[in-house]
Structures are given as C-alpha cells and as structure tokens.
Amino acid sequence: MGHLRTCPSGFSLLLQDMEGQELPYVLIDRIGGKHGVYEDHVEFLEKHFRLVTMKEYLENKTFLSKKITAIYMWYYKPVINEELLQSLPNLKILASSGVGIDHLDLNLLSSYSVKVSNTPFAVSTDTADMGMALMLASSRRLVEGYQLAVSPDTEYFPADWLGAEVSGASLGIVGMGTIGYKVAERAKAFEMKILYHNRNQRKKEEESAVGAIYCKKIDDLLQQSDFVLLSVNLTPQTRKLIGKRELELMKPTATLINISRGLVVDQDALVEALQNRVIKAAALDVTYPEPLPRDHPLLKLKNVIITPHIGSATKKTRRRMMENMTESIEASLAGLPVPNEVLQ
Ligand SMILES: O=C(O)C(=O)CO
C-alpha cells in the first residue's frame, strides 16, 4: 500500500508505506549556531529524516557510514571532500541550500554517482529585493544618513549632503537569469532604463515586458549604466569578470552592486577604483573572503556599503529552501525525478 505525502509547498510524492520503516539517514553539519540547521526547521526535518550531525557521524562512523543516503548541505556545510564521499557508500544525493553551486565539485560528486540539487526558485525574489535595497541605500546614502542622524553634534540639512536619484536612472544587469529578471521587473517600477548582458538574449516578449535592452557586449552596458548590478553565477568564465579595465569603462558617477559572488569582481581593482574615484560607489552583499578581514580597505571607504551575504535571509525564504531540499532528497531516494536537480 502506498500513501500520498504532500509537502507544504505542494509537491507530492507517492511513497512506499513507511510505517514501521526507518526514516532515511541524512547527514547535516550541526543544529543551531553558525552554519547550523535552524532549530525551528528541525521539527519538520525530523518528520522526514533521521538527522545525523557531523559530530554524531564521526563518533559512530562504522555504523552510520552505510546508513547515510543523503547530505543536507545548509550554507556550505558540511564541507564535501573525497574522504567524506569515500566513507559514504550509499550516498545518493546532496541537497544544497541556495542557488549558487560554486562551492561544489560537481565532477567529484558525479564520479561517486551522487545527484545534486539546489533551491534557485526559493531564493530569487528575496535576492532581487536585496539588489534593489542596496541600490537605493547606496544612491540615497542611507548608512551615512543614519550616522548623521544619530551623531550628537550634527547639523541637519547640510547643503552639500546630496544623493543620486534611482528613478529614471539607467541600470545595467549583468546576468539575466531568474534573479536578474526579477531585478528588472522591480526596476521597471522605478522607471529605470534597463540594459542587460547575458550569455543568451532573452525572448523578445520577456524583454519588452520589462523594457530591457540587450547588450551583446558587456562593454556597452558598462559605459552606459548609472548602476551596474551583478547577478551572474560564479563560473570559470565569470571569475573576475569585472576588473580594472571594466571598472575604467564605467561612468565616474556609476555604482557597482554585487548580489552574486565576491569573486566575480577583482576586489583589489575595485578598491583602487573606489579610492581613486574611477567609479562613484559600490554596494556589496558578497565579498571574498566572507567576512572580510577587519582591516580590509573596503571596510574603510565611505563610498562602500557592505552587507553580510543576506540576499536570501528572510524567514519565509529560508523555510522554503528547507522544504525544497527535503523534497529533492525524498524524490531522489524514492527513485523519482529530482526537483531542482543540478545537471552537469
Ligand atoms: O542562494 C544563494 O546562492 C545566495 O547566495 C543568495 O544570496
């Protein structure tokens, strides 16, 4: 007899009747703390899986190594290496939180016949919102404004304290995937002129829905944009995509916004460009490393705002990511097509 199990996001699986059967053993790094699975997700996860923390696994490796069939990778942990993969002969799937997969060696995982999933659709709306938040905060100098407002000896309404307008400005989106497109939808409401650069041109109807103009050459986008927003995946092709040359092509009044990965930008070149006012400002949700060393020059510049990689950090989105990861693991272990499988 089978029964229908419905996950909260509506994905349904016809599973074998599990009554009396053990739940699948799923390896996690830890519960709570930095990188740990959120404590308020645990009740849900434990209805589906027998969670095994790394600590528990290392203490009882002989028994657990054959039992574990999935890894639930919450924010880059546990770290996957050959030694771990060799020790898990029955591992079928690694479910990774978030959209980026640059922290994974897909060739290595596939050589152990391990499927990989991520959660691209769960994170796209919040990450696009974050791009807009950074653009607005940087152009209207919110952080500096807050400091001015709370300073004990400040004078209000200083004549030289002016920001730049977002409405009506031009926005160049580098990487027009799901997140980039959602940024464009938001920017349209701000009456921005939208340019984009992408490996492939979007369909005409998608372009006209947001009024976006395709730039086959990234240089054209860089030269024309008041704001350049990076929403590309980090791959060998996009590593340090924005370097000295590209920064010099940008307008001296332009702002660079990065919601993708720190390594898409040559950070030394960025520091130099900001110090020498080659570009006006930067607003970064991502850097390398994360966090930056406390004495890093980017942390000292007034024309930079930095947030701690919080693109998808809202309660609902993190919950949806966890549900998506659960669905992918269950589908894989049931031999069904895996939602959000990362195909090589
Ligand atoms: O989902 C990801 O990979 C993110 O970094 C979101 O900010």
mmCIF file of C-alpha atoms and ligand atoms in Angstrom:
data_model
loop_
_atom_site.group_PDB
_atom_site.id
_atom_site.type_symbol
_atom_site.label_atom_id
_atom_site.label_comp_id
_atom_site.label_asym_id
_atom_site.label_seq_id
_atom_site.Cartn_x
_atom_site.Cartn_y
_atom_site.Cartn_z
ATOM 1 C CA MET A 1 0.000 0.000 0.000
ATOM 2 C CA GLY A 2 1.284 3.473 -0.823
ATOM 3 C CA HIS A 3 0.223 6.760 0.647
ATOM 4 C CA LEU A 4 0.382 10.304 -0.632
ATOM 5 C CA ARG A 5 2.661 12.598 1.290
ATOM 6 C CA THR A 6 2.197 16.263 0.491
ATOM 7 C CA CYS A 7 4.993 18.684 1.251
ATOM 8 C CA PRO A 8 3.964 22.197 2.332
ATOM 9 C CA SER A 9 4.990 23.740 -0.995
ATOM 10 C CA GLY A 10 2.539 21.481 -2.803
ATOM 11 C CA PHE A 11 4.947 18.898 -4.207
ATOM 12 C CA SER A 12 3.509 15.427 -3.724
ATOM 13 C CA LEU A 13 5.223 12.094 -3.640
ATOM 14 C CA LEU A 14 3.710 8.665 -3.781
ATOM 15 C CA LEU A 15 5.887 6.848 -1.320
ATOM 16 C CA GLN A 16 6.022 3.329 -0.079
ATOM 17 C CA ASP A 17 4.162 2.956 3.165
ATOM 18 C CA MET A 18 6.893 3.893 5.582
ATOM 19 C CA GLU A 19 5.083 2.707 8.688
ATOM 20 C CA GLY A 20 7.424 0.673 10.770
ATOM 21 C CA GLN A 21 10.311 1.549 8.463
ATOM 22 C CA GLU A 22 13.323 3.568 9.391
ATOM 23 C CA LEU A 23 13.474 7.154 8.157
ATOM 24 C CA PRO A 24 16.309 7.893 5.718
ATOM 25 C CA TYR A 25 19.583 8.820 7.439
ATOM 26 C CA VAL A 26 20.596 12.326 6.378
ATOM 27 C CA LEU A 27 23.917 13.919 7.249
ATOM 28 C CA ILE A 28 23.909 17.556 8.399
ATOM 29 C CA ASP A 29 26.709 19.647 9.811
ATOM 30 C CA ARG A 30 25.034 20.632 13.066
ATOM 31 C CA ILE A 31 21.896 22.111 14.554
ATOM 32 C CA GLY A 32 21.939 25.789 15.524
ATOM 33 C CA GLY A 33 24.867 28.185 15.664
ATOM 34 C CA LYS A 34 26.865 29.405 12.673
ATOM 35 C CA HIS A 35 26.051 27.344 9.542
ATOM 36 C CA GLY A 36 23.865 25.058 11.676
ATOM 37 C CA VAL A 37 20.425 23.902 10.532
ATOM 38 C CA TYR A 38 17.894 26.317 12.035
ATOM 39 C CA GLU A 39 16.413 24.985 15.242
ATOM 40 C CA ASP A 40 12.876 25.839 14.130
ATOM 41 C CA HIS A 41 13.346 23.729 10.961
ATOM 42 C CA VAL A 42 14.289 20.644 12.914
ATOM 43 C CA GLU A 43 10.774 19.522 13.855
ATOM 44 C CA PHE A 44 9.790 19.467 10.172
ATOM 45 C CA LEU A 45 13.005 17.749 9.083
ATOM 46 C CA GLU A 46 12.707 15.087 11.761
ATOM 47 C CA LYS A 47 9.300 14.086 10.411
ATOM 48 C CA HIS A 48 11.067 13.135 7.189
ATOM 49 C CA PHE A 49 14.587 12.145 8.128
ATOM 50 C CA ARG A 50 16.769 10.686 10.806
ATOM 51 C CA LEU A 51 19.193 13.614 11.085
ATOM 52 C CA VAL A 52 22.812 12.708 11.767
ATOM 53 C CA THR A 53 25.114 15.569 12.783
ATOM 54 C CA MET A 54 28.772 15.502 11.740
ATOM 55 C CA LYS A 55 29.762 15.064 15.371
ATOM 56 C CA GLU A 56 27.483 12.039 15.743
ATOM 57 C CA TYR A 57 28.736 10.634 12.457
ATOM 58 C CA LEU A 58 32.386 10.877 13.479
ATOM 59 C CA GLU A 59 31.655 9.252 16.828
ATOM 60 C CA ASN A 60 29.863 6.275 15.276
ATOM 61 C CA LYS A 61 31.307 6.113 11.767
ATOM 62 C CA THR A 62 31.293 2.341 11.339
ATOM 63 C CA PHE A 63 27.553 2.037 11.823
ATOM 64 C CA LEU A 64 26.429 5.337 10.272
ATOM 65 C CA SER A 65 28.560 5.409 7.133
ATOM 66 C CA LYS A 66 26.470 2.667 5.452
ATOM 67 C CA LYS A 67 23.186 4.145 6.652
ATOM 68 C CA ILE A 68 23.549 7.675 5.298
ATOM 69 C CA THR A 69 21.870 8.149 1.918
ATOM 70 C CA ALA A 70 21.702 11.938 1.693
ATOM 71 C CA ILE A 71 23.548 15.093 2.715
ATOM 72 C CA TYR A 72 21.591 18.185 3.679
ATOM 73 C CA MET A 73 24.094 20.950 2.982
ATOM 74 C CA TRP A 74 22.986 24.089 4.801
ATOM 75 C CA TYR A 75 25.067 27.092 3.852
ATOM 76 C CA TYR A 76 28.171 25.326 2.578
ATOM 77 C CA LYS A 77 28.433 22.855 5.441
ATOM 78 C CA PRO A 78 29.428 20.092 5.849
ATOM 79 C CA VAL A 79 32.460 20.536 3.615
ATOM 80 C CA ILE A 80 32.484 17.843 0.940
ATOM 81 C CA ASN A 81 35.736 16.148 0.075
ATOM 82 C CA GLU A 82 36.894 12.851 -1.349
ATOM 83 C CA GLU A 83 37.458 11.334 2.101
ATOM 84 C CA LEU A 84 33.850 12.014 3.122
ATOM 85 C CA LEU A 85 32.446 10.703 -0.171
ATOM 86 C CA GLN A 86 34.552 7.543 0.057
ATOM 87 C CA SER A 87 33.189 6.880 3.528
ATOM 88 C CA LEU A 88 29.523 7.048 2.420
ATOM 89 C CA PRO A 89 28.977 4.131 0.001
ATOM 90 C CA ASN A 90 25.176 4.534 -0.095
ATOM 91 C CA LEU A 91 25.062 8.286 -0.598
ATOM 92 C CA LYS A 92 22.551 9.168 -3.353
ATOM 93 C CA ILE A 93 22.005 12.903 -3.148
ATOM 94 C CA LEU A 94 23.442 16.134 -1.851
ATOM 95 C CA ALA A 95 20.811 18.845 -1.385
ATOM 96 C CA SER A 96 22.491 22.255 -1.260
ATOM 97 C CA SER A 97 20.761 25.364 0.067
ATOM 98 C CA GLY A 98 20.597 28.476 -2.115
ATOM 99 C CA VAL A 99 21.154 28.850 -5.834
ATOM 100 C CA GLY A 100 24.952 29.147 -6.132
ATOM 101 C CA ILE A 101 26.827 25.880 -6.578
ATOM 102 C CA ASP A 102 30.332 27.291 -6.912
ATOM 103 C CA HIS A 103 31.275 25.684 -3.589
ATOM 104 C CA LEU A 104 30.684 22.196 -5.029
ATOM 105 C CA ASP A 105 32.920 19.991 -7.141
ATOM 106 C CA LEU A 106 30.266 18.580 -9.458
ATOM 107 C CA ASN A 107 32.716 16.294 -11.266
ATOM 108 C CA LEU A 108 33.791 14.732 -7.997
ATOM 109 C CA LEU A 109 30.186 14.230 -6.865
ATOM 110 C CA SER A 110 29.179 12.692 -10.148
ATOM 111 C CA SER A 111 32.166 10.335 -10.043
ATOM 112 C CA TYR A 112 30.553 8.955 -6.855
ATOM 113 C CA SER A 113 27.127 8.876 -8.612
ATOM 114 C CA VAL A 114 25.775 11.480 -6.203
ATOM 115 C CA LYS A 115 22.987 13.696 -7.515
ATOM 116 C CA VAL A 116 22.974 17.383 -6.586
ATOM 117 C CA SER A 117 20.041 19.738 -6.049
ATOM 118 C CA ASN A 118 19.779 23.426 -5.144
ATOM 119 C CA THR A 119 16.940 25.879 -4.450
ATOM 120 C CA PRO A 120 17.005 28.534 -7.198
ATOM 121 C CA PHE A 121 13.324 29.458 -7.178
ATOM 122 C CA ALA A 122 13.113 29.789 -3.406
ATOM 123 C CA VAL A 123 15.771 32.499 -3.249
ATOM 124 C CA SER A 124 15.203 34.598 -6.376
ATOM 125 C CA THR A 125 12.604 37.087 -5.097
ATOM 126 C CA ASP A 126 14.458 37.969 -1.918
ATOM 127 C CA THR A 127 17.805 38.250 -3.658
ATOM 128 C CA ALA A 128 16.301 40.604 -6.249
ATOM 129 C CA ASP A 129 14.790 42.658 -3.427
ATOM 130 C CA MET A 130 18.256 42.811 -1.881
ATOM 131 C CA GLY A 131 19.679 44.189 -5.136
ATOM 132 C CA MET A 132 17.106 46.992 -5.070
ATOM 133 C CA ALA A 133 17.738 47.619 -1.373
ATOM 134 C CA LEU A 134 21.469 48.012 -1.996
ATOM 135 C CA MET A 135 20.894 50.271 -4.990
ATOM 136 C CA LEU A 136 18.553 52.553 -3.037
ATOM 137 C CA ALA A 137 20.643 52.523 0.123
ATOM 138 C CA SER A 138 23.814 53.373 -1.757
ATOM 139 C CA SER A 139 22.386 56.086 -4.003
ATOM 140 C CA ARG A 140 20.446 57.799 -1.193
ATOM 141 C CA ARG A 141 23.360 57.308 1.234
ATOM 142 C CA LEU A 142 21.214 55.624 3.883
ATOM 143 C CA VAL A 143 24.095 54.379 6.029
ATOM 144 C CA GLU A 144 25.790 57.785 6.088
ATOM 145 C CA GLY A 145 22.400 59.400 6.646
ATOM 146 C CA TYR A 146 21.741 57.204 9.656
ATOM 147 C CA GLN A 147 25.147 58.085 11.086
ATOM 148 C CA LEU A 148 24.424 61.765 10.560
ATOM 149 C CA ALA A 149 21.028 61.451 12.219
ATOM 150 C CA VAL A 150 22.336 59.739 15.369
ATOM 151 C CA SER A 151 25.538 61.766 15.722
ATOM 152 C CA PRO A 152 25.337 64.026 18.840
ATOM 153 C CA ASP A 153 26.762 67.137 17.249
ATOM 154 C CA THR A 154 25.400 67.047 13.763
ATOM 155 C CA GLU A 155 23.711 69.767 11.864
ATOM 156 C CA TYR A 156 20.641 68.718 9.911
ATOM 157 C CA PHE A 157 20.026 69.656 6.266
ATOM 158 C CA PRO A 158 23.692 70.143 5.289
ATOM 159 C CA ALA A 159 23.669 71.795 1.886
ATOM 160 C CA ASP A 160 26.357 69.568 0.397
ATOM 161 C CA TRP A 161 24.732 66.327 1.509
ATOM 162 C CA LEU A 162 23.148 65.017 -1.661
ATOM 163 C CA GLY A 163 22.499 61.575 -3.060
ATOM 164 C CA ALA A 164 21.753 60.425 -6.603
ATOM 165 C CA GLU A 165 18.367 59.509 -7.988
ATOM 166 C CA VAL A 166 17.411 55.926 -8.782
ATOM 167 C CA SER A 167 14.128 56.693 -10.554
ATOM 168 C CA GLY A 168 14.816 57.361 -14.197
ATOM 169 C CA ALA A 169 18.494 56.324 -13.990
ATOM 170 C CA SER A 170 19.993 53.567 -16.155
ATOM 171 C CA LEU A 171 20.572 50.105 -14.734
ATOM 172 C CA GLY A 172 22.833 47.533 -16.368
ATOM 173 C CA ILE A 173 22.105 43.989 -15.233
ATOM 174 C CA VAL A 174 24.939 41.519 -15.793
ATOM 175 C CA GLY A 175 23.386 38.043 -15.695
ATOM 176 C CA MET A 176 19.710 37.968 -16.683
ATOM 177 C CA GLY A 177 18.681 34.693 -15.070
ATOM 178 C CA THR A 178 15.748 34.403 -12.682
ATOM 179 C CA ILE A 179 17.222 36.857 -10.170
ATOM 180 C CA GLY A 180 18.392 39.367 -12.781
ATOM 181 C CA TYR A 181 14.980 39.325 -14.426
ATOM 182 C CA LYS A 182 13.252 39.925 -11.111
ATOM 183 C CA VAL A 183 15.534 42.909 -10.536
ATOM 184 C CA ALA A 184 14.457 44.209 -13.962
ATOM 185 C CA GLU A 185 10.774 43.820 -13.017
ATOM 186 C CA ARG A 186 11.390 45.882 -9.894
ATOM 187 C CA ALA A 187 13.491 48.475 -11.721
ATOM 188 C CA LYS A 188 10.716 48.957 -14.267
ATOM 189 C CA ALA A 189 8.505 50.251 -11.467
ATOM 190 C CA PHE A 190 11.253 52.815 -10.784
ATOM 191 C CA GLU A 191 11.081 53.908 -14.440
ATOM 192 C CA MET A 192 14.707 52.931 -14.943
ATOM 193 C CA LYS A 193 16.292 52.446 -18.348
ATOM 194 C CA ILE A 194 17.248 48.771 -18.245
ATOM 195 C CA LEU A 195 20.180 47.270 -20.149
ATOM 196 C CA TYR A 196 21.303 43.693 -19.723
ATOM 197 C CA HIS A 197 24.147 41.416 -20.688
ATOM 198 C CA ASN A 198 23.678 37.662 -20.685
ATOM 199 C CA ARG A 199 25.110 34.620 -22.450
ATOM 200 C CA ASN A 200 21.799 34.301 -24.295
ATOM 201 C CA GLN A 201 19.405 37.007 -25.311
ATOM 202 C CA ARG A 202 16.020 36.738 -23.588
ATOM 203 C CA LYS A 203 12.844 36.246 -25.677
ATOM 204 C CA LYS A 204 11.508 39.445 -27.249
ATOM 205 C CA GLU A 205 8.318 39.284 -25.157
ATOM 206 C CA GLU A 206 10.342 38.927 -21.936
ATOM 207 C CA GLU A 207 12.471 41.926 -22.923
ATOM 208 C CA SER A 208 9.505 44.096 -23.754
ATOM 209 C CA ALA A 209 7.623 43.129 -20.558
ATOM 210 C CA VAL A 210 10.319 44.950 -18.548
ATOM 211 C CA GLY A 211 11.610 47.257 -21.287
ATOM 212 C CA ALA A 212 15.094 45.707 -21.209
ATOM 213 C CA ILE A 213 17.649 46.262 -23.976
ATOM 214 C CA TYR A 214 20.166 43.506 -24.714
ATOM 215 C CA CYS A 215 23.867 44.410 -24.835
ATOM 216 C CA LYS A 216 25.728 41.621 -26.569
ATOM 217 C CA LYS A 217 28.967 43.278 -25.478
ATOM 218 C CA ILE A 218 29.340 43.880 -21.740
ATOM 219 C CA ASP A 219 31.442 46.985 -22.548
ATOM 220 C CA ASP A 220 28.386 48.762 -23.985
ATOM 221 C CA LEU A 221 26.444 48.111 -20.793
ATOM 222 C CA LEU A 222 29.315 49.266 -18.575
ATOM 223 C CA GLN A 223 29.737 52.527 -20.491
ATOM 224 C CA GLN A 224 26.047 53.449 -20.403
ATOM 225 C CA SER A 225 24.835 52.443 -16.921
ATOM 226 C CA ASP A 226 24.426 54.577 -13.800
ATOM 227 C CA PHE A 227 24.149 51.359 -11.796
ATOM 228 C CA VAL A 228 25.778 48.064 -12.766
ATOM 229 C CA LEU A 229 24.247 45.117 -10.925
ATOM 230 C CA LEU A 230 25.936 41.720 -10.950
ATOM 231 C CA SER A 231 23.653 38.686 -10.785
ATOM 232 C CA VAL A 232 25.688 36.068 -12.660
ATOM 233 C CA ASN A 233 26.654 32.628 -11.391
ATOM 234 C CA LEU A 234 30.294 32.282 -10.430
ATOM 235 C CA THR A 235 31.918 30.028 -13.039
ATOM 236 C CA PRO A 236 35.440 29.926 -14.517
ATOM 237 C CA GLN A 237 34.097 32.289 -17.221
ATOM 238 C CA THR A 238 32.716 34.877 -14.784
ATOM 239 C CA ARG A 239 35.566 34.796 -12.232
ATOM 240 C CA LYS A 240 36.929 38.355 -12.006
ATOM 241 C CA LEU A 241 34.645 39.374 -14.865
ATOM 242 C CA ILE A 242 34.792 42.925 -13.503
ATOM 243 C CA GLY A 243 38.417 44.011 -13.290
ATOM 244 C CA LYS A 244 40.434 47.209 -13.758
ATOM 245 C CA ARG A 245 39.576 47.520 -17.463
ATOM 246 C CA GLU A 246 35.848 47.070 -16.882
ATOM 247 C CA LEU A 247 35.797 49.495 -13.935
ATOM 248 C CA GLU A 248 37.533 52.085 -16.088
ATOM 249 C CA LEU A 249 34.831 51.681 -18.720
ATOM 250 C CA MET A 250 32.130 52.562 -16.177
ATOM 251 C CA LYS A 251 30.982 56.150 -15.674
ATOM 252 C CA PRO A 252 32.806 58.012 -12.883
ATOM 253 C CA THR A 253 29.329 58.622 -11.434
ATOM 254 C CA ALA A 254 28.348 54.936 -11.537
ATOM 255 C CA THR A 255 27.753 52.483 -8.688
ATOM 256 C CA LEU A 256 28.584 48.779 -8.756
ATOM 257 C CA ILE A 257 26.156 46.451 -6.961
ATOM 258 C CA ASN A 258 27.074 42.831 -6.359
ATOM 259 C CA ILE A 259 24.490 40.256 -5.252
ATOM 260 C CA SER A 260 26.180 37.264 -6.934
ATOM 261 C CA ARG A 261 29.583 36.179 -5.629
ATOM 262 C CA GLY A 262 32.557 38.223 -4.471
ATOM 263 C CA LEU A 263 34.902 36.522 -6.910
ATOM 264 C CA VAL A 264 33.007 37.890 -9.910
ATOM 265 C CA VAL A 265 34.864 41.136 -9.135
ATOM 266 C CA ASP A 266 38.620 41.662 -8.918
ATOM 267 C CA GLN A 267 38.450 43.103 -5.426
ATOM 268 C CA ASP A 268 41.897 44.754 -5.465
ATOM 269 C CA ALA A 269 40.969 46.567 -8.655
ATOM 270 C CA LEU A 270 37.681 47.591 -7.067
ATOM 271 C CA VAL A 271 39.417 49.063 -4.009
ATOM 272 C CA GLU A 272 41.720 51.048 -6.260
ATOM 273 C CA ALA A 273 38.839 52.266 -8.424
ATOM 274 C CA LEU A 274 36.869 53.395 -5.368
ATOM 275 C CA GLN A 275 39.863 55.100 -3.755
ATOM 276 C CA ASN A 276 40.666 56.961 -6.965
ATOM 277 C CA ARG A 277 37.018 57.721 -7.764
ATOM 278 C CA VAL A 278 37.196 55.838 -11.046
ATOM 279 C CA ILE A 279 33.636 54.859 -10.088
ATOM 280 C CA LYS A 280 31.486 56.581 -7.508
ATOM 281 C CA ALA A 281 30.466 53.810 -5.141
ATOM 282 C CA ALA A 282 29.919 50.100 -4.523
ATOM 283 C CA ALA A 283 27.196 48.206 -2.678
ATOM 284 C CA LEU A 284 28.166 44.622 -1.957
ATOM 285 C CA ASP A 285 26.249 41.737 -0.429
ATOM 286 C CA VAL A 286 29.144 39.430 -1.293
ATOM 287 C CA THR A 287 32.921 39.690 -0.973
ATOM 288 C CA TYR A 288 35.892 37.380 -0.765
ATOM 289 C CA PRO A 289 36.581 36.150 1.729
ATOM 290 C CA GLU A 290 33.420 36.386 3.793
ATOM 291 C CA PRO A 291 33.701 38.045 6.190
ATOM 292 C CA LEU A 292 36.473 40.398 5.100
ATOM 293 C CA PRO A 293 39.427 40.783 7.493
ATOM 294 C CA ARG A 294 38.631 43.678 9.827
ATOM 295 C CA ASP A 295 41.464 45.783 8.422
ATOM 296 C CA HIS A 296 40.406 45.343 4.781
ATOM 297 C CA PRO A 297 40.422 48.638 2.829
ATOM 298 C CA LEU A 298 36.844 48.070 1.591
ATOM 299 C CA LEU A 299 35.646 48.405 5.174
ATOM 300 C CA LYS A 300 37.252 51.829 5.493
ATOM 301 C CA LEU A 301 35.819 53.506 2.415
ATOM 302 C CA LYS A 302 32.905 55.893 2.817
ATOM 303 C CA ASN A 303 31.635 55.198 -0.694
ATOM 304 C CA VAL A 304 31.046 51.489 0.013
ATOM 305 C CA ILE A 305 28.245 49.702 1.781
ATOM 306 C CA ILE A 306 28.589 46.023 2.630
ATOM 307 C CA THR A 307 26.051 43.535 3.936
ATOM 308 C CA PRO A 308 26.939 40.046 5.184
ATOM 309 C CA HIS A 309 25.631 37.881 2.282
ATOM 310 C CA ILE A 310 21.991 38.158 3.297
ATOM 311 C CA GLY A 311 20.342 38.001 -0.140
ATOM 312 C CA SER A 312 18.038 35.158 0.833
ATOM 313 C CA ALA A 313 17.910 35.829 4.560
ATOM 314 C CA THR A 314 14.213 36.121 5.301
ATOM 315 C CA LYS A 315 12.205 33.748 7.400
ATOM 316 C CA LYS A 316 9.854 32.581 4.629
ATOM 317 C CA THR A 317 12.593 32.078 2.068
ATOM 318 C CA ARG A 318 14.835 30.103 4.377
ATOM 319 C CA ARG A 319 11.830 27.908 5.239
ATOM 320 C CA ARG A 320 11.042 27.402 1.535
ATOM 321 C CA MET A 321 14.679 26.476 0.886
ATOM 322 C CA MET A 322 14.494 23.832 3.601
ATOM 323 C CA GLU A 323 11.235 22.444 2.161
ATOM 324 C CA ASN A 324 12.699 22.346 -1.363
ATOM 325 C CA MET A 325 15.759 20.491 -0.085
ATOM 326 C CA THR A 326 13.520 17.986 1.693
ATOM 327 C CA GLU A 327 11.513 17.410 -1.480
ATOM 328 C CA SER A 328 14.647 16.831 -3.543
ATOM 329 C CA ILE A 329 16.047 14.306 -1.071
ATOM 330 C CA GLU A 330 12.753 12.423 -0.811
ATOM 331 C CA ALA A 331 12.276 12.305 -4.581
ATOM 332 C CA SER A 332 15.795 11.068 -5.130
ATOM 333 C CA LEU A 333 15.522 8.335 -2.507
ATOM 334 C CA ALA A 334 12.170 7.258 -3.983
ATOM 335 C CA GLY A 335 13.794 6.963 -7.427
ATOM 336 C CA LEU A 336 11.656 9.811 -8.818
ATOM 337 C CA PRO A 337 12.779 12.802 -10.901
ATOM 338 C CA VAL A 338 14.539 15.192 -8.533
ATOM 339 C CA PRO A 339 13.067 18.698 -8.342
ATOM 340 C CA ASN A 340 15.785 21.350 -8.795
ATOM 341 C CA GLU A 341 18.387 18.785 -9.769
ATOM 342 C CA VAL A 342 21.620 20.453 -10.887
ATOM 343 C CA LEU A 343 22.513 18.827 -14.183
ATOM 344 C CA GLN A 344 26.096 18.968 -15.355
HETATM 345 O O1 LIG B 1 21.331 31.438 -2.935
HETATM 346 C C1 LIG B 1 22.496 31.840 -2.990
HETATM 347 O O2 LIG B 1 23.403 31.184 -3.512
HETATM 348 C C2 LIG B 1 22.784 33.143 -2.426
HETATM 349 O O3 LIG B 1 23.918 33.492 -2.281
HETATM 350 C C3 LIG B 1 21.666 34.066 -2.057
HETATM 351 O O4 LIG B 1 22.116 35.285 -1.578
#
